[in-house]
Coordinates of C-alpha atoms in Angstrom, one line a residue:
M1180 CA 0.0 0.0 0.0
K1181 CA 1.4 3.4 -1.0
Y1182 CA 0.6 6.7 0.4
I1183 CA 1.5 10.1 -1.1
L1184 CA 2.6 12.3 1.7
L1185 CA 2.3 16.0 1.4
I1186 CA 4.7 17.4 4.0
L1187 CA 4.3 21.1 4.6
T1188 CA 6.3 22.9 7.2
L1189 CA 4.2 26.0 7.5
Q1190 CA 4.9 27.9 10.7
F1191 CA 2.2 29.8 12.4
A1192 CA 2.3 32.6 15.0
V1193 CA 1.2 31.0 18.2
A1194 CA 0.3 32.1 21.7
V1195 CA 3.0 33.0 24.2
E1196 CA 3.7 30.8 27.2
A1197 CA 1.2 31.0 30.0
Q1198 CA 2.3 33.4 32.6
K1199 CA 0.1 32.2 35.5
K1200 CA -0.8 28.8 36.8
G1201 CA -4.4 27.9 36.1
E1202 CA -4.6 30.3 33.1
L1203 CA -6.1 28.7 30.0
V1204 CA -4.1 29.9 26.9
E1205 CA -5.4 29.5 23.3
I1206 CA -2.6 28.3 21.0
A1207 CA -4.3 28.3 17.6
D1208 CA -7.9 28.3 16.2
H1209 CA -7.7 27.5 12.5
F1210 CA -8.7 23.8 12.6
S1211 CA -12.0 21.9 11.9
F1212 CA -11.9 19.4 14.8
T1213 CA -8.8 18.7 16.9
E1214 CA -8.1 15.4 18.6
G1215 CA -5.5 12.9 19.8
P1216 CA -2.8 14.9 21.5
V1217 CA 0.4 13.1 22.6
A1218 CA 3.8 14.2 23.7
D1219 CA 7.2 12.8 22.5
A1220 CA 10.3 12.5 24.6
R1221 CA 11.2 16.2 24.0
G1222 CA 7.7 17.4 25.1
D1223 CA 6.6 18.3 21.6
I1224 CA 2.9 17.7 21.0
Y1225 CA 1.4 15.9 18.0
F1226 CA -2.4 16.2 17.4
T1227 CA -4.9 15.5 14.7
D1228 CA -7.3 17.6 12.7
Q1229 CA -9.4 14.6 11.7
P1230 CA -11.9 16.2 9.2
N1231 CA -9.0 17.9 7.3
N1232 CA -7.0 14.6 7.3
R1233 CA -3.9 16.2 9.0
I1234 CA -1.5 15.6 11.8
W1235 CA 0.1 18.7 13.4
K1236 CA 3.1 19.1 15.6
Y1237 CA 3.5 21.8 18.2
S1238 CA 7.0 22.0 19.5
A1239 CA 8.1 22.8 23.1
S1240 CA 9.7 25.9 21.7
G1241 CA 6.3 27.1 20.3
E1242 CA 6.5 26.2 16.6
L1243 CA 3.3 24.8 15.0
I1244 CA 4.0 22.6 11.9
R1245 CA 1.8 20.6 9.6
F1246 CA 3.4 17.2 10.1
L1247 CA 1.5 14.8 7.9
E1248 CA -1.1 15.1 5.1
P1249 CA -3.0 13.0 4.3
S1250 CA -3.0 11.1 7.6
G1251 CA -5.4 8.3 7.0
R1252 CA -8.0 10.3 8.9
A1253 CA -6.0 9.8 12.0
N1254 CA -7.9 10.3 15.3
G1255 CA -6.2 9.2 18.6
L1256 CA -2.4 9.1 18.8
A1257 CA 0.2 7.5 21.0
M1258 CA 4.0 7.2 21.0
D1259 CA 5.6 3.8 21.0
N1260 CA 8.8 2.7 22.7
D1261 CA 10.9 3.4 19.6
G1262 CA 9.7 7.0 19.3
W1263 CA 7.4 6.3 16.4
L1264 CA 4.0 8.0 16.3
V1265 CA 1.1 5.5 16.4
A1266 CA -2.2 6.6 14.9
C1267 CA -5.8 5.3 14.9
A1268 CA -6.3 5.8 11.2
D1269 CA -10.0 5.2 10.6
E1270 CA -10.1 5.9 6.9
N1271 CA -9.5 2.2 6.3
N1272 CA -9.9 1.1 10.0
E1273 CA -6.2 0.7 10.6
I1274 CA -3.5 1.3 13.2
W1275 CA -0.4 3.0 11.8
R1276 CA 3.2 3.5 12.9
I1277 CA 4.7 6.7 11.6
H1278 CA 8.4 7.5 11.7
P1279 CA 8.9 11.0 13.3
E1280 CA 11.5 12.1 10.8
T1281 CA 11.0 10.2 7.5
R1282 CA 7.2 10.0 7.9
E1283 CA 7.5 6.3 6.8
I1284 CA 4.2 4.5 7.4
E1285 CA 3.7 1.0 8.6
V1286 CA 0.2 -0.5 8.8
L1287 CA 0.0 -2.7 11.9
V1288 CA -3.5 -4.0 11.8
G1289 CA -6.9 -3.3 10.2
T1290 CA -9.0 -6.5 10.7
Y1291 CA -10.0 -8.9 13.4
A1292 CA -11.2 -12.4 12.7
G1293 CA -11.2 -11.6 9.0
K1294 CA -13.6 -8.6 9.5
P1295 CA -12.8 -4.9 9.3
L1296 CA -12.4 -3.0 12.6
N1297 CA -15.1 -0.5 13.2
G1298 CA -12.9 2.6 13.3
P1299 CA -10.0 2.6 15.8
N1300 CA -10.5 5.7 18.0
D1301 CA -8.0 6.0 20.8
L1302 CA -5.1 3.9 22.2
W1303 CA -2.6 3.7 25.0
I1304 CA 0.8 1.9 24.8
S1305 CA 2.5 0.4 27.8
S1306 CA 6.2 0.5 28.5
S1307 CA 6.3 -3.3 27.7
G1308 CA 4.9 -2.5 24.2
N1309 CA 1.3 -3.7 24.6
Y1310 CA -1.3 -1.6 22.7
Y1311 CA -4.8 -1.1 24.2
I1312 CA -7.2 0.2 21.5
T1313 CA -10.8 1.3 21.6
D1314 CA -12.9 0.5 18.5
P1315 CA -16.3 2.2 18.5
Y1316 CA -18.4 2.7 15.4
Y1317 CA -19.0 6.3 14.3
Q1318 CA -20.4 6.5 10.8
R1319 CA -18.0 8.4 8.6
S1320 CA -19.0 10.3 5.4
Y1321 CA -15.9 8.9 3.6
W1322 CA -16.9 5.2 4.2
S1323 CA -18.9 3.2 1.7
R1324 CA -20.2 0.8 4.5
T1325 CA -23.1 1.8 6.7
S1326 CA -22.9 -0.8 9.5
A1327 CA -20.4 -2.5 11.8
E1328 CA -19.3 -6.1 11.4
L1329 CA -17.8 -6.3 14.9
P1330 CA -19.0 -5.4 18.4
E1331 CA -17.8 -2.0 19.8
A1332 CA -14.9 -3.3 21.9
L1333 CA -11.6 -2.9 23.6
Y1334 CA -8.6 -4.7 22.0
M1335 CA -5.0 -5.5 23.0
Y1336 CA -2.3 -5.7 20.3
Q1337 CA 0.5 -7.8 21.7
Q1338 CA 3.5 -9.3 19.8
G1339 CA 1.9 -8.8 16.5
K1340 CA -1.5 -10.3 17.4
L1341 CA -4.8 -8.4 17.9
L1342 CA -6.9 -9.8 20.8
Q1343 CA -10.5 -8.7 21.7
V1344 CA -10.4 -8.3 25.4
D1345 CA -13.8 -6.7 26.3
S1346 CA -16.9 -6.2 24.1
N1347 CA -19.2 -5.2 27.0
F1348 CA -19.6 -1.5 26.1
V1349 CA -22.1 0.7 24.4
R1350 CA -19.4 2.8 22.8
P1351 CA -15.9 2.7 24.2
N1352 CA -13.8 5.8 23.5
G1353 CA -11.2 7.4 25.8
I1354 CA -8.4 5.3 27.3
A1355 CA -5.5 6.1 29.7
A1356 CA -3.4 4.3 32.3
S1357 CA -2.2 5.2 35.8
P1358 CA 1.4 6.4 36.1
D1359 CA 2.6 3.1 37.5
E1360 CA 0.8 1.2 34.7
R1361 CA -1.1 -1.0 37.1
K1362 CA -4.5 0.4 36.1
L1363 CA -6.2 1.0 32.8
Y1364 CA -9.1 3.5 32.5
V1365 CA -11.6 3.1 29.6
A1366 CA -14.5 5.5 29.0
D1367 CA -17.8 4.2 27.7
I1368 CA -19.1 7.5 26.2
G1369 CA -22.2 5.7 25.0
D1370 CA -23.2 4.8 28.5
N1371 CA -21.8 7.9 30.2
K1372 CA -19.4 5.8 32.4
T1373 CA -15.7 5.2 32.9
Y1374 CA -14.3 1.9 34.0
V1375 CA -11.0 0.8 35.5
Y1376 CA -9.1 -2.5 35.1
D1377 CA -6.1 -4.0 36.9
I1378 CA -3.3 -4.7 34.5
A1379 CA -1.4 -8.0 35.1
E1380 CA 2.3 -8.4 34.4
N1381 CA 1.6 -10.2 31.1
G1382 CA -0.7 -7.3 30.0
A1383 CA -4.0 -9.1 30.7
L1384 CA -6.8 -7.0 32.1
H1385 CA -8.7 -8.1 35.3
N1386 CA -11.2 -6.8 37.8
K1387 CA -13.2 -4.4 35.6
R1388 CA -15.2 -2.0 37.8
L1389 CA -16.9 1.4 37.6
F1390 CA -14.6 4.3 38.2
C1391 CA -17.1 7.1 37.9
D1392 CA -20.5 7.9 36.4
R1393 CA -19.1 10.1 33.6
G1394 CA -18.1 9.1 30.1
S1395 CA -15.4 10.8 28.1
D1396 CA -14.0 11.4 24.7
G1397 CA -10.2 11.4 25.1
M1398 CA -8.6 11.2 28.5
T1399 CA -5.2 11.2 30.3
T1400 CA -3.7 10.9 33.8
D1401 CA -1.1 13.1 35.6
K1402 CA 1.9 12.2 37.7
K1403 CA -0.3 12.1 40.9
G1404 CA -2.6 9.6 39.2
N1405 CA -5.5 12.0 38.7
V1406 CA -7.7 11.2 35.8
Y1407 CA -8.8 13.8 33.2
L1408 CA -12.0 13.2 31.3
T1409 CA -13.3 15.4 28.5
G1410 CA -16.6 16.5 26.9
D1411 CA -18.0 19.7 28.4
G1412 CA -14.5 21.0 29.2
V1413 CA -12.2 18.9 31.3
F1414 CA -13.2 17.0 34.5
V1415 CA -10.4 16.1 36.9
Y1416 CA -10.9 13.1 39.2
T1417 CA -8.7 11.8 42.0
P1418 CA -7.4 8.2 41.7
Q1419 CA -10.3 7.2 44.0
G1420 CA -12.9 8.6 41.7
A1421 CA -13.8 11.8 43.4
L1422 CA -14.3 14.9 41.3
L1423 CA -11.5 17.3 42.0
R1424 CA -12.2 20.2 39.6
H1425 CA -13.9 21.2 36.3
I1426 CA -11.8 23.2 33.7
K1427 CA -14.2 25.2 31.6
V1428 CA -13.1 25.4 27.9
P1429 CA -14.9 28.1 25.7
V1430 CA -15.9 25.7 22.8
K1431 CA -18.7 23.4 22.0
W1432 CA -16.8 20.2 22.7
T1433 CA -13.5 19.3 24.3
A1434 CA -12.2 16.1 22.7
N1435 CA -8.9 15.1 24.3
V1436 CA -6.0 16.0 26.6
C1437 CA -2.4 15.2 27.3
F1438 CA 0.6 16.5 29.2
G1439 CA 3.6 17.9 27.4
G1440 CA 6.2 20.7 27.3
K1441 CA 9.9 20.5 28.3
E1442 CA 9.0 19.3 31.8
S1443 CA 5.6 17.9 31.0
E1444 CA 4.3 21.0 32.8
Y1445 CA 1.4 21.9 30.6
L1446 CA -1.9 20.2 30.0
F1447 CA -2.7 20.5 26.3
I1448 CA -6.4 20.4 25.3
T1449 CA -7.8 19.7 21.9
A1450 CA -11.2 21.3 21.6
S1451 CA -13.3 21.7 18.5
E1452 CA -11.5 24.1 16.1
K1453 CA -8.9 25.1 18.7
I1454 CA -6.0 23.8 20.8
F1455 CA -5.3 25.2 24.3
K1456 CA -2.8 24.7 27.1
I1457 CA -3.0 25.3 30.9
Y1458 CA -0.4 25.3 33.6
P1459 CA -2.2 23.3 36.4
D1460 CA -2.4 25.0 39.8
W1461 CA -3.6 21.9 41.6

């Protein structure tokens, strides 16, 4: 499979660094719908503009660069242990690995049991190299199909094999893990709930239980283990499931979050046509 890559390195004027903790700063606003932020080892942020079929990069020094176009309609992103960008590319229901310098693309998976995935949405990759992927069905205008062939489920990609580990969801979406990688959080946005699993040493998931009565689009955790859910702004929960605070974001929908910057000091927020950052004061 060949992909023609249009690599543009347009640099845009962006917002200055936040001066005060707790201040929400708008970085840019010229997108259609932002999603999937993830930080690399330098603290640079990659994120997607899914309707426009682009992946962007916002460097820790403040440069905003168009990284990859077309991007397979990439949605959620993660970084693997080799420093490659991993994308939920739902144009053809695939998981991609993308080299950060050459933009070389490797298609890892696109089917399960001989059937096309629904449309991989978000993922988390453990330090041992296990991928955990949510696969809901959101009808896309660029698809010829009009129905799913598989249940909306959570998958694990391990040592080159895709395993369906839980199909008991209405619509799984956001996914994140605790800092010690002992717990995995998965949001069921279709049922307005978020669940938590225990992660065994071999990567298997056990003891699924309710974390809170709130669903989420994308999500992340911080160094203290607090859990960040999205939708109407950002909701921050303690590791015990108590609501800590609500970050209001002045857009219709807040899609995803991640920590980045030179010291991982900023929370980056992809929200509708914009991207923001905030220096947490909690």
